Coordinates of C-alpha atoms and ligand atoms in Angstrom, one line a residue:
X165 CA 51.0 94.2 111.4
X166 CA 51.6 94.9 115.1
X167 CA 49.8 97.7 116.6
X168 CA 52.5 99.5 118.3
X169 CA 52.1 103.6 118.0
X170 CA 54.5 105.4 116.8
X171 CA 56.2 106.8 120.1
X172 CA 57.0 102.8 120.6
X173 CA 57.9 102.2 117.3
X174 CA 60.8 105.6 117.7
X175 CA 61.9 103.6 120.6
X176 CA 63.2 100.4 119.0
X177 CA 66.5 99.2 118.5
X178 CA 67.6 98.8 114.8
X179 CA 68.3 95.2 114.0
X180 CA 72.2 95.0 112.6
X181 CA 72.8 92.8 109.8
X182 CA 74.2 89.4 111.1
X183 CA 78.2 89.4 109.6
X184 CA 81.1 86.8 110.0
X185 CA 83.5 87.6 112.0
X186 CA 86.4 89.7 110.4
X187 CA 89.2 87.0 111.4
X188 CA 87.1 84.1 109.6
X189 CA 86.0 86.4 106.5
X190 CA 89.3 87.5 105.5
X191 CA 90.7 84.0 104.6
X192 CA 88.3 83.7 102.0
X193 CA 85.9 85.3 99.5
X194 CA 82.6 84.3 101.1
X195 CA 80.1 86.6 101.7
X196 CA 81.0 88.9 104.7
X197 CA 76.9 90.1 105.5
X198 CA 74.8 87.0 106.1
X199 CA 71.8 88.7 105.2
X200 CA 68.0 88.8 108.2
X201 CA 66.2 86.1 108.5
X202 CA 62.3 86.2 108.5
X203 CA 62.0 87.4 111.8
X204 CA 64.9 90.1 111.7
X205 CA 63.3 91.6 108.6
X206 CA 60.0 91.9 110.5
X207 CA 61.5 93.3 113.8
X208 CA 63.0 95.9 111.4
X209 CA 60.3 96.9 109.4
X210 CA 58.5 97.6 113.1
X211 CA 60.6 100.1 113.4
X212 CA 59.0 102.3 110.3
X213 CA 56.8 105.2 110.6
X214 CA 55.1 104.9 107.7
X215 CA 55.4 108.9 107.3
X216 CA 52.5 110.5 105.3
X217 CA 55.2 112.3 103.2
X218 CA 57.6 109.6 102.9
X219 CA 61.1 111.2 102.6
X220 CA 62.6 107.8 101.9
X221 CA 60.8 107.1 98.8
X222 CA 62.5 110.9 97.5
X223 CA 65.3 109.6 98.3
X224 CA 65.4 106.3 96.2
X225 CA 66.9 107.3 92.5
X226 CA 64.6 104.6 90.8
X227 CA 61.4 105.7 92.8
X228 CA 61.1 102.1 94.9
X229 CA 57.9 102.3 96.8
X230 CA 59.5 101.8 100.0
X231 CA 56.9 102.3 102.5
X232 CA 54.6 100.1 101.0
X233 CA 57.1 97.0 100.7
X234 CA 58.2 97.9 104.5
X235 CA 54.7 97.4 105.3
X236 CA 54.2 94.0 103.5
X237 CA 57.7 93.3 105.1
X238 CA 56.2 93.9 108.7
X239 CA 53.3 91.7 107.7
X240 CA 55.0 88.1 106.6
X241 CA 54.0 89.2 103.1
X242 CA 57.4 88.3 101.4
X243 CA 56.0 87.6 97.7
X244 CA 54.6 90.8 97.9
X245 CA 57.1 92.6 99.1
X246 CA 59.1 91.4 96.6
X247 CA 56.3 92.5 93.8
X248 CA 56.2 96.1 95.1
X249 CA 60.1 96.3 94.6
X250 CA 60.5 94.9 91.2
X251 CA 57.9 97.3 90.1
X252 CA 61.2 99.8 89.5
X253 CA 63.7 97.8 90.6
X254 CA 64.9 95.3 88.0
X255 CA 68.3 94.2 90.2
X256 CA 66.9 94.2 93.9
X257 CA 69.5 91.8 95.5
X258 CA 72.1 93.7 93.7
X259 CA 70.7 96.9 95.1
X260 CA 70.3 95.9 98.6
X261 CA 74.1 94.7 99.0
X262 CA 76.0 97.3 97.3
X263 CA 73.7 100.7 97.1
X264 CA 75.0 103.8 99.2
X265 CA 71.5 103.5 101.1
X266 CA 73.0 106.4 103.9
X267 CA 73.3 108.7 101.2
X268 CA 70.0 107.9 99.4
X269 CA 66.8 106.7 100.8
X270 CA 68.6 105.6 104.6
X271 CA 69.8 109.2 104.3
X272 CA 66.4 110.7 103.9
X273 CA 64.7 108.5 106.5
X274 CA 62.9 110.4 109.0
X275 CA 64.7 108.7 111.6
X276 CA 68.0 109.5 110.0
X277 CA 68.7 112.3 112.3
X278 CA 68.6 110.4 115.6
X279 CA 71.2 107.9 114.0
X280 CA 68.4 105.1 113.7
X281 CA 67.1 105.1 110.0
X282 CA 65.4 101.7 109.4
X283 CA 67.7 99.4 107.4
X284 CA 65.9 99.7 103.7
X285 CA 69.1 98.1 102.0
X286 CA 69.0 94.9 104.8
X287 CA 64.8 94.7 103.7
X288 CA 65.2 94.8 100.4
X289 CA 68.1 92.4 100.2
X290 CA 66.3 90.3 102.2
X291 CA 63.0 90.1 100.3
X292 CA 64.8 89.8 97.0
X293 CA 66.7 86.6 98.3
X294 CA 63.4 85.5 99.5
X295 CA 61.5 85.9 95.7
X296 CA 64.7 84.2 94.5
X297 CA 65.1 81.1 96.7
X298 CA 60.8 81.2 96.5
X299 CA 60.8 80.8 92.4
X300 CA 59.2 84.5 92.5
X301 CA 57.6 84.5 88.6
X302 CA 59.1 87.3 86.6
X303 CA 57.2 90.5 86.3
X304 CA 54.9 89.8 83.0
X305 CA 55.5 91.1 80.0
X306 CA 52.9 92.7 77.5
X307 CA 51.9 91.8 73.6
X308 CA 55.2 92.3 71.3
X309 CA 55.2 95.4 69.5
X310 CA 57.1 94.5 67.0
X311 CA 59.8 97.3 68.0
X312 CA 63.4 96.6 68.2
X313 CA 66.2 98.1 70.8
X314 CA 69.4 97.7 71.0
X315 CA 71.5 97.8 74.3
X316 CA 74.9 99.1 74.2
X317 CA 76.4 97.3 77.6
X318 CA 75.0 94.7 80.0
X319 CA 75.8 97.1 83.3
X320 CA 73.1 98.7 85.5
X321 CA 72.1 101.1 83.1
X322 CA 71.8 98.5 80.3
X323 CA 69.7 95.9 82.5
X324 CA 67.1 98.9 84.0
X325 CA 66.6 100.2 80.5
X326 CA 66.2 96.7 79.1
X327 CA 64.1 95.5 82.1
X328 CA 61.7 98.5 81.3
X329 CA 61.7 98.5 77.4
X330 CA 60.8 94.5 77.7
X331 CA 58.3 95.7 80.0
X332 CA 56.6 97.5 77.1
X333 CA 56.5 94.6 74.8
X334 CA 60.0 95.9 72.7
X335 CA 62.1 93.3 71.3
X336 CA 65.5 93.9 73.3
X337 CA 68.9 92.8 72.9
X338 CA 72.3 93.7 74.7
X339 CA 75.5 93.5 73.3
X340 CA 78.2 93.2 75.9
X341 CA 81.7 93.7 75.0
X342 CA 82.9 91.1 77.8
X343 CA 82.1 87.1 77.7
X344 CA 80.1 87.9 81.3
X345 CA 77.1 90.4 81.3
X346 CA 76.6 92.7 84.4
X347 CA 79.3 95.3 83.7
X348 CA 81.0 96.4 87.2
X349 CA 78.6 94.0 88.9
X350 CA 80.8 91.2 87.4
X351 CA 83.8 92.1 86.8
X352 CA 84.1 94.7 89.3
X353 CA 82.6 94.5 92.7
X354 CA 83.9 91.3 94.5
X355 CA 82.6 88.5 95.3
X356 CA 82.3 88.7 99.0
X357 CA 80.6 91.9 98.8
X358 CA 78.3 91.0 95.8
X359 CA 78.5 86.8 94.6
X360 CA 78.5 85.9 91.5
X361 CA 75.5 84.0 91.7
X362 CA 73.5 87.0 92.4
X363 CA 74.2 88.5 89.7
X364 CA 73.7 85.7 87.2
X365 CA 70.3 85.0 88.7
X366 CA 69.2 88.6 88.1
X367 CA 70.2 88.4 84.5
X368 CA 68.6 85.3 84.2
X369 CA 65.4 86.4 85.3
X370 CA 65.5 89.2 82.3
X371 CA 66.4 86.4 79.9
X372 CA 63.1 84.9 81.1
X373 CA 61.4 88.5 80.4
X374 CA 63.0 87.6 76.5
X375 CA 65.4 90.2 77.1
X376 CA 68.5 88.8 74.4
X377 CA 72.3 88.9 75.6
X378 CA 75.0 88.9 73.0
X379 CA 78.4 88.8 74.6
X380 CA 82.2 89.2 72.9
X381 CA 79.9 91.9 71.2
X382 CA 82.2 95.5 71.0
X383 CA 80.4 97.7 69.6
X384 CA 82.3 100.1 67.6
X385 CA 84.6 97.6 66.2
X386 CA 82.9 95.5 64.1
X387 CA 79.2 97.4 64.3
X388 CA 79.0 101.0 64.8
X389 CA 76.4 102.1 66.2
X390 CA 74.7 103.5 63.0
X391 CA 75.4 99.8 61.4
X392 CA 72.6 99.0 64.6
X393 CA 70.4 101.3 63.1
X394 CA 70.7 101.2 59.3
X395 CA 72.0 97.4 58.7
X396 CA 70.7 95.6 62.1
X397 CA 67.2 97.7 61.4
X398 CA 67.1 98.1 65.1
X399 CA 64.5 101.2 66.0
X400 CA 66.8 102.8 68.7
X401 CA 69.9 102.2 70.8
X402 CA 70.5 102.9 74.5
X403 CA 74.3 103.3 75.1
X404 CA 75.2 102.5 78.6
X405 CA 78.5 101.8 78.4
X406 CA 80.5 102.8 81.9
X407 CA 83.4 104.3 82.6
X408 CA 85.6 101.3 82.4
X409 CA 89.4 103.7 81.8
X410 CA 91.3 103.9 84.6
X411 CA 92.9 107.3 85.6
X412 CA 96.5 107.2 86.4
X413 CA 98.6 109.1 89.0
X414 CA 101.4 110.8 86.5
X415 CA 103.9 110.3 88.9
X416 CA 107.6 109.1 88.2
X417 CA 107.9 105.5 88.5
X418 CA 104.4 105.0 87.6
X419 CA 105.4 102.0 84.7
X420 CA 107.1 100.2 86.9
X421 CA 106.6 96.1 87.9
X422 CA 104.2 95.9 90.5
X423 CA 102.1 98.7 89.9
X424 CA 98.3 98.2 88.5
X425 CA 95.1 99.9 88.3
X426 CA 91.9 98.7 90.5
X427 CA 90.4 97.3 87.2
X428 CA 93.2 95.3 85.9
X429 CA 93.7 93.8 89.3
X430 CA 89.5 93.5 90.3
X431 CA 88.7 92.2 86.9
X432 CA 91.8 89.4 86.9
X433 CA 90.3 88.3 89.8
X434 CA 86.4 88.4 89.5
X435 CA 86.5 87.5 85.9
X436 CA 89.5 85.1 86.4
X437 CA 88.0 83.3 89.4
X438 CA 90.7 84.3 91.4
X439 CA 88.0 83.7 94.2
X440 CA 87.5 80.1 93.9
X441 CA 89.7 77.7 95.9
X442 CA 92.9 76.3 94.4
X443 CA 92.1 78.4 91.1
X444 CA 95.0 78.3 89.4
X445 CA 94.4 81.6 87.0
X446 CA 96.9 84.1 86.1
X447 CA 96.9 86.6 88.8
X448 CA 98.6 89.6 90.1
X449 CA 100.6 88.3 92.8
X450 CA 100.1 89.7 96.1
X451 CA 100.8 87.2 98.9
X452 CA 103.2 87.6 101.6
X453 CA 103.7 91.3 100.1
X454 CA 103.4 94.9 100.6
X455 CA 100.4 96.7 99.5
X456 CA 99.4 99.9 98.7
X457 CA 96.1 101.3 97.2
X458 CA 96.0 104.6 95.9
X459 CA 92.3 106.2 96.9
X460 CA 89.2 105.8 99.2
X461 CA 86.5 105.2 97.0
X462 CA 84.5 101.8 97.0
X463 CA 86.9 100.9 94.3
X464 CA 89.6 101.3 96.2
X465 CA 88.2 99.4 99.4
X466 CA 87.0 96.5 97.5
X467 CA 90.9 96.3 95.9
X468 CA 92.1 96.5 99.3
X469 CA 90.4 94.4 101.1
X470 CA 91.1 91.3 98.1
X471 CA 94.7 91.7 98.5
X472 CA 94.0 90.8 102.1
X473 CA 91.8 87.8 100.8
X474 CA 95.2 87.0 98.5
X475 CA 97.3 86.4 101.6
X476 CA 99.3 89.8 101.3
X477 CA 101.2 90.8 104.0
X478 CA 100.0 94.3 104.8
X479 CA 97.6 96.7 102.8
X480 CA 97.6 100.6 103.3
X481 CA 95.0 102.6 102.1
X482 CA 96.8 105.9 101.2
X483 CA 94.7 109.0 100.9
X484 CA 95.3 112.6 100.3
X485 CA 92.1 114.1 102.1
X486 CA 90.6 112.6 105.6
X487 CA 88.5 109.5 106.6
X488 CA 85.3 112.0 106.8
X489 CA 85.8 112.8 103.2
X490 CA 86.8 109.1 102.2
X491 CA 84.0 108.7 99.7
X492 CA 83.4 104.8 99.7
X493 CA 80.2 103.5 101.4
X494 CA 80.4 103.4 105.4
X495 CA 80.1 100.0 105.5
X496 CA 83.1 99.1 103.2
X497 CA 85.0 101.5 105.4
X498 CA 84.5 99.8 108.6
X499 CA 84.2 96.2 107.0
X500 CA 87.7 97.1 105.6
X501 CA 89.5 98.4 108.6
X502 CA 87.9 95.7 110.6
X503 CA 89.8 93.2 108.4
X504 CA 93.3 94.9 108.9
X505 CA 93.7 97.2 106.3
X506 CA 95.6 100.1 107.3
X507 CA 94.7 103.5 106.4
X508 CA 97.3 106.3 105.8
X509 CA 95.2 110.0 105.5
X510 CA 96.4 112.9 104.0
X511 CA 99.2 112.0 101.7
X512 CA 99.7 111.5 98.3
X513 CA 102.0 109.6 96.1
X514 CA 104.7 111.7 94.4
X515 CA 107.3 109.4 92.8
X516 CA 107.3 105.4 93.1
X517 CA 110.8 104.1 93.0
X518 CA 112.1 101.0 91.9
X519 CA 115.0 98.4 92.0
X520 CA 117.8 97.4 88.8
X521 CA 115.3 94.8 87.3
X522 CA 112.4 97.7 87.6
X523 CA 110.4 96.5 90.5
X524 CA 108.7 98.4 92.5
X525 CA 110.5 99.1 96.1
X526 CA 108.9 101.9 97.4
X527 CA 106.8 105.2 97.4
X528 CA 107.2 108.7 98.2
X529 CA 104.5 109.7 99.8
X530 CA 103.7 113.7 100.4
X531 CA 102.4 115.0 103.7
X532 CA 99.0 117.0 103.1
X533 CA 97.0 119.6 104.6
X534 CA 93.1 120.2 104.1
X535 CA 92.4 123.3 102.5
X536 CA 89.5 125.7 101.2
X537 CA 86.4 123.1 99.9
X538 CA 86.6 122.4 96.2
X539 CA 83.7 122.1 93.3
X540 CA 82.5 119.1 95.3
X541 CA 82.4 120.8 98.6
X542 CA 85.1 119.0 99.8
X543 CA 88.6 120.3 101.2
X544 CA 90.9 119.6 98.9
X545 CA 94.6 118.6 99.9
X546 CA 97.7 121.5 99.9
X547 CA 100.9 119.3 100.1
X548 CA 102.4 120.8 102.9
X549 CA 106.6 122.0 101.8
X550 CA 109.6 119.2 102.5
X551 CA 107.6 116.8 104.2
X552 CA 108.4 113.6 102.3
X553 CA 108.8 110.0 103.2
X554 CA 109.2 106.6 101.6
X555 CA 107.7 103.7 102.7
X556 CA 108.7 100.0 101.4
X557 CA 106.1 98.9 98.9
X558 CA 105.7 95.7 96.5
X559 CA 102.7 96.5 95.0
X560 CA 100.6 99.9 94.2
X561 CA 97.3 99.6 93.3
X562 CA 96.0 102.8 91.6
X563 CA 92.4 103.4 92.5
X564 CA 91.5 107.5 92.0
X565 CA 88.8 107.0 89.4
X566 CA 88.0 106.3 85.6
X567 CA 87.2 108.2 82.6
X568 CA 84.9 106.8 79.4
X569 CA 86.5 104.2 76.9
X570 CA 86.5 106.4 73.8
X571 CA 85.8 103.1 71.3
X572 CA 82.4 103.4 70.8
X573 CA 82.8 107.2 71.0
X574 CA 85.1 107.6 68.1
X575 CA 83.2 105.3 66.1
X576 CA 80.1 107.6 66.3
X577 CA 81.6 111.2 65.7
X578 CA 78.1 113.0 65.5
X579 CA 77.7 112.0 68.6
X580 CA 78.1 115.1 71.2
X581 CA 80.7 114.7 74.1
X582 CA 81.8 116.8 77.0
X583 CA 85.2 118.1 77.2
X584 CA 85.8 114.5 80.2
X585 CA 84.3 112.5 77.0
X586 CA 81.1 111.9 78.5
X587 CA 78.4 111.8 76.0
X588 CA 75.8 115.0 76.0
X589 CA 72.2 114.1 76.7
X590 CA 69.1 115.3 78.0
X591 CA 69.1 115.0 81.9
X592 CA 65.6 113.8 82.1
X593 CA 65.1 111.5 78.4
X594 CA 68.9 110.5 78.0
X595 CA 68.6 111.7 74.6
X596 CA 71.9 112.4 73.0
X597 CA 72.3 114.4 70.1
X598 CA 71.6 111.6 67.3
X599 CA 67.6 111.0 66.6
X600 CA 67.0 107.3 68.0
X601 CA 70.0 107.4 70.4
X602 CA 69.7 107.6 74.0
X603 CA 72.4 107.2 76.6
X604 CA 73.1 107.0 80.0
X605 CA 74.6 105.8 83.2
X606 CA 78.5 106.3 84.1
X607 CA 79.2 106.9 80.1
X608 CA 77.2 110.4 80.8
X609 CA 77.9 111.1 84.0
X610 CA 81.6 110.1 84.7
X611 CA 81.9 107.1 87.7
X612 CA 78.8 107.2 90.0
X613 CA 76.7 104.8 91.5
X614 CA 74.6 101.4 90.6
X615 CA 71.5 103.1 91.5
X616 CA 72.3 106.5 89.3
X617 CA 73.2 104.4 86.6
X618 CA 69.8 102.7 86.6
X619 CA 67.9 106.0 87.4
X620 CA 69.6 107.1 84.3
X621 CA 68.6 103.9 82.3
X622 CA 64.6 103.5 83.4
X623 CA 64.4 107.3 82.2
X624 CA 65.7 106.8 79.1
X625 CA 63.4 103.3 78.9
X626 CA 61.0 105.7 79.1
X627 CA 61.7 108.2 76.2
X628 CA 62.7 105.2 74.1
X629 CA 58.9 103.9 74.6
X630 CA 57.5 107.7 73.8
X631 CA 59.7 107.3 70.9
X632 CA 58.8 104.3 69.3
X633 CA 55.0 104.8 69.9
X634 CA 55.0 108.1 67.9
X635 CA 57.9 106.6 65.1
X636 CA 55.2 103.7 65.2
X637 CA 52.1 106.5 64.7
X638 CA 53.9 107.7 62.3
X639 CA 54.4 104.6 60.3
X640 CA 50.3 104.2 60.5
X641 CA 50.2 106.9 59.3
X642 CA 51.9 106.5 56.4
X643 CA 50.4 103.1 55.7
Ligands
FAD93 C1 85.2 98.2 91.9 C2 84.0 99.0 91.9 C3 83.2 99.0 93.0 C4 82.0 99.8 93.0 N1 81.2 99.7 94.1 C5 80.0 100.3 94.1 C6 79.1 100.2 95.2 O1 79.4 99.5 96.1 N2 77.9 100.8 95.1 C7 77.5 101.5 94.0 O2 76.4 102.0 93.9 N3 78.4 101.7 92.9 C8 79.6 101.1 93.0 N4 80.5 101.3 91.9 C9 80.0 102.1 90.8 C10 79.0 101.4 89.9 O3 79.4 100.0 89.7 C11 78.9 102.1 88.5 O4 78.5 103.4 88.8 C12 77.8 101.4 87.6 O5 78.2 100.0 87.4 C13 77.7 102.1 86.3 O6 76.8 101.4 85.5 P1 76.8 101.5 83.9 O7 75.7 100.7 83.4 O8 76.9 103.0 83.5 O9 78.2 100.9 83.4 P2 79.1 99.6 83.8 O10 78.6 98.9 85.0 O11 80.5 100.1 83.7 O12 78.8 98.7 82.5 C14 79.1 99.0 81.2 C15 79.2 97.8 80.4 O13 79.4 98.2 79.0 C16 80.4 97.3 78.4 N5 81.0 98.0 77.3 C17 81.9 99.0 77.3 N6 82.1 99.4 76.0 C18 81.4 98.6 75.2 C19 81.2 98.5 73.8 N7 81.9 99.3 73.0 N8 80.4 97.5 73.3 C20 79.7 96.7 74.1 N9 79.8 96.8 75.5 C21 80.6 97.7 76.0 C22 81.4 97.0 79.5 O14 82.1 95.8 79.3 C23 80.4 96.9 80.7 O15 80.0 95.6 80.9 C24 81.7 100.5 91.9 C25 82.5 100.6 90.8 C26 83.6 99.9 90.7 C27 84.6 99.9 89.5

């Protein structure tokens, strides 16, 4: 570790992640960030203070122990580094590409305020390619306990809780309604943002924990969740399910051809390969057409920025509020404007027209005004009187946010819900209202974050395992 004090250490430059160039990354759906190289992960860990209260660790939802893999960053000390992070992070790589770090631990950073927080995303992505490409040995696992759990969905809610529950010698399985596990991770995020590969070499190192997947597995059709618990004899269930409903505008015009939610379009495409040269998949045709996307969430940006990979021949971005309140990550912001997308800012979509065979021509597109802040904080949008124009459109892409699939939900009626359909639990056990069920993630909380949702699931890991030790000391007892 270099000796530099901390005055010198204030006074380096952060090291920028290494990208391709916006004209060569919009042709295809290659990674856009390259990802630091040995030496650019130590530069950047030089720049750490290694704070005696360190705010970034606060900061981090799963508890990562940042300075302490910083340091073994600065060091060489890769396999360590990665060691340190897996501790409480079962999907590092996925973390480190698609987290909101400026909001979370970046955000908290002491050096935050001067505009120069170290790059914790950049290290840990880079440490967790490293332990990958090194053949890093999965964490151990202890002595089976002879305990069953049953996962309800493989996203990053499912995967912590499993990761952690494995970690305490329980007998896991997932069931995953979709023939890919990962929830958004695969059939949401794209693949230049987040590849495929990544993902599928996470899951494979819990399948080397033991940790069982069953996929084409919807619960609530066929098995209920009771039917996990009395038939199955599982000893509890997680239910981390997501918040895969789309919302819709309720505009006229809204069923017309050409219109499509985020998910129908990101999931044809991730799920469908639409990323792979000369696939030859069903898709929702974009090329050489006009795009809108409805929203400015990461959702949104990620649809946005496909159709561009898709050849179309212009994408708008249209939003109702500003670009200060636009709430996708920074980075997808400027890697998306950077690539051509246009934004349009405060106007929303009031009636979509279309042609004699119902195809989508146009939209009519209200002028807005920020006005007092809402529940969020954030001023919300006042249409401002007769100020309504249409501009030509081929294809809307509606991106404002999704609600819970009620399946499982009605298939479990003692289960509490919120009036949004979220299910009721215990903020810090994920307890829900039926003994031996625990839930968590997006399911509880509406559409959040990867890192929430796996906040959410290690918790709940956590309960389940004070659970089954007392149901277990219990059992001795009886015996
Ligand atoms: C396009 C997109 C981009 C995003 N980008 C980011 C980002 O950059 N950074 C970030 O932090 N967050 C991002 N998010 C949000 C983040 O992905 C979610 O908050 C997170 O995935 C929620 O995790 P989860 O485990 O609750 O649910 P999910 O990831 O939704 O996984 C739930 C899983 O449960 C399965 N399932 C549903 N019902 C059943 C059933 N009845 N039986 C069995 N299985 C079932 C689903 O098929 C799914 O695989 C994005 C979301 C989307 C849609």
């Amino acid at each position: 570790m270099s000796e530099r004090t901390r005055r010198e250490r204030m006074k380096l430059d952060p090291v920028e992640m290494p990208e391709r160039s916006a004209d060569s990354r919009r042709t295809d759906f290659g990674e856009v960030n390259e990802g630091y190289t040995a030496e650019l992960a130590m530069a950047e860990a030089e720049r750490c203070l290694f704070c005696a209260r360190p705010t970034c660790v606060e900061g981090c939802p799963v508890g990562v122990d940042i300075v302490n893999f910083v340091h073994r960053v600065e060091a060489g000390e890769f396999e360590e580094a990665a060691a340190v992070i897996s501790a409480d992070n079962s999907l590092p790589a996925v973390c480190g590409r698609v987290c909101p770090q400026e909001t979370q631990c970046e955000g908290a950073c002491g050096l935050a305020k001067k505009g120069k927080a170290i790059h914790i995303g950049h290290l840990e992505r880079f440490v967790a390619d490293y332990a990958r490409d090194h053949d890093h040995a999965p964490a151990p696992v202890p002595s089976p306990t002879g305990k069953r759990v049953a996962i309800v969905g493989s996203g990053p809610s499912g995967i912590a809780c499993a990761s952690d529950l494995v970690g305490l010698g329980h007998e896991v399985t997932v069931f995953e309604a979709l023939h890919e596990v990962g929830g958004v991770l695969a059939y949401g995020i794209p693949e230049f943002r987040l590849p495929k590969s990544i993902v599928a070499a996470e899951m494979d190192q819990l399948r080397a924990r033991g940790v069982r997947f069953e996929t084409n597995a919807v619960i609530g059709m066929v098995d209920t969740v009771d039917d996990l618990l009395s038939v199955e004899g599982y000893d509890a269930v997680f239910i981390g399910v997501g918040a895969g409903l789309p919302r819709f505008l309720n505009v006229p015009g809204e069923n017309l051809i050409g219109v499509f939610s985020a998910s129908e379009f990101l999931t044809r495409v991730n799920l469908m390969r639409a990323y792979v040269e000369d696939s030859d998949t069903a898709l929702i045709e974009v090329e050489g057409k006009a795009v809108v996307v409805f929203g400015a969430g990461n959702t949104a940006m990620d649809a946005a920025r496909t159709a561009v990979r898709l050849d179309a021949a212009s994408v708008t971005i249209a939003y109702r509020r500003s670009r200060e309140e636009m709430p996708a990550r920074t980075e997808e912001l400027d890697h998306a404007e950077a690539e051509g997308v246009r934004f349009e800012t405060l106007v929303g979509p009031v009636e979509l027209h279309g042609d004699d065979d119902g195809r989508l021509t146009g939209v009519m597109l209200q002028k807005m005004i920020l006005g007092e802040p809402d529940a969020d904080g954030r001023r919300s949008p006042v249409p401002v009187p007769e100020q309504i124009r249409e501009i030509p459109v081929d294809v809307a892409i509606v991106a404002i946010g999704n609600t819970p699939n009620p399946l499982l939900l009605r298939a479990t009626p003692d289960l509490e819900q919120s009036k949004w359909g979220t299910v009721v639990v215990d903020h810090d056990t994920g307890q829900t209202s039926k003994p031996g069920v625990f839930a968590g993630g997006d399911i509880v909380t509406g559409g959040a974050t990867v890192i929430l949702a796996m906040g959410a699931g290690r918790r709940a890991a956590a309960a389940i395992g004070e659970f089954l030790g007392s149901s277990a000391e219990l059992e001795e007892e009886l015996l």
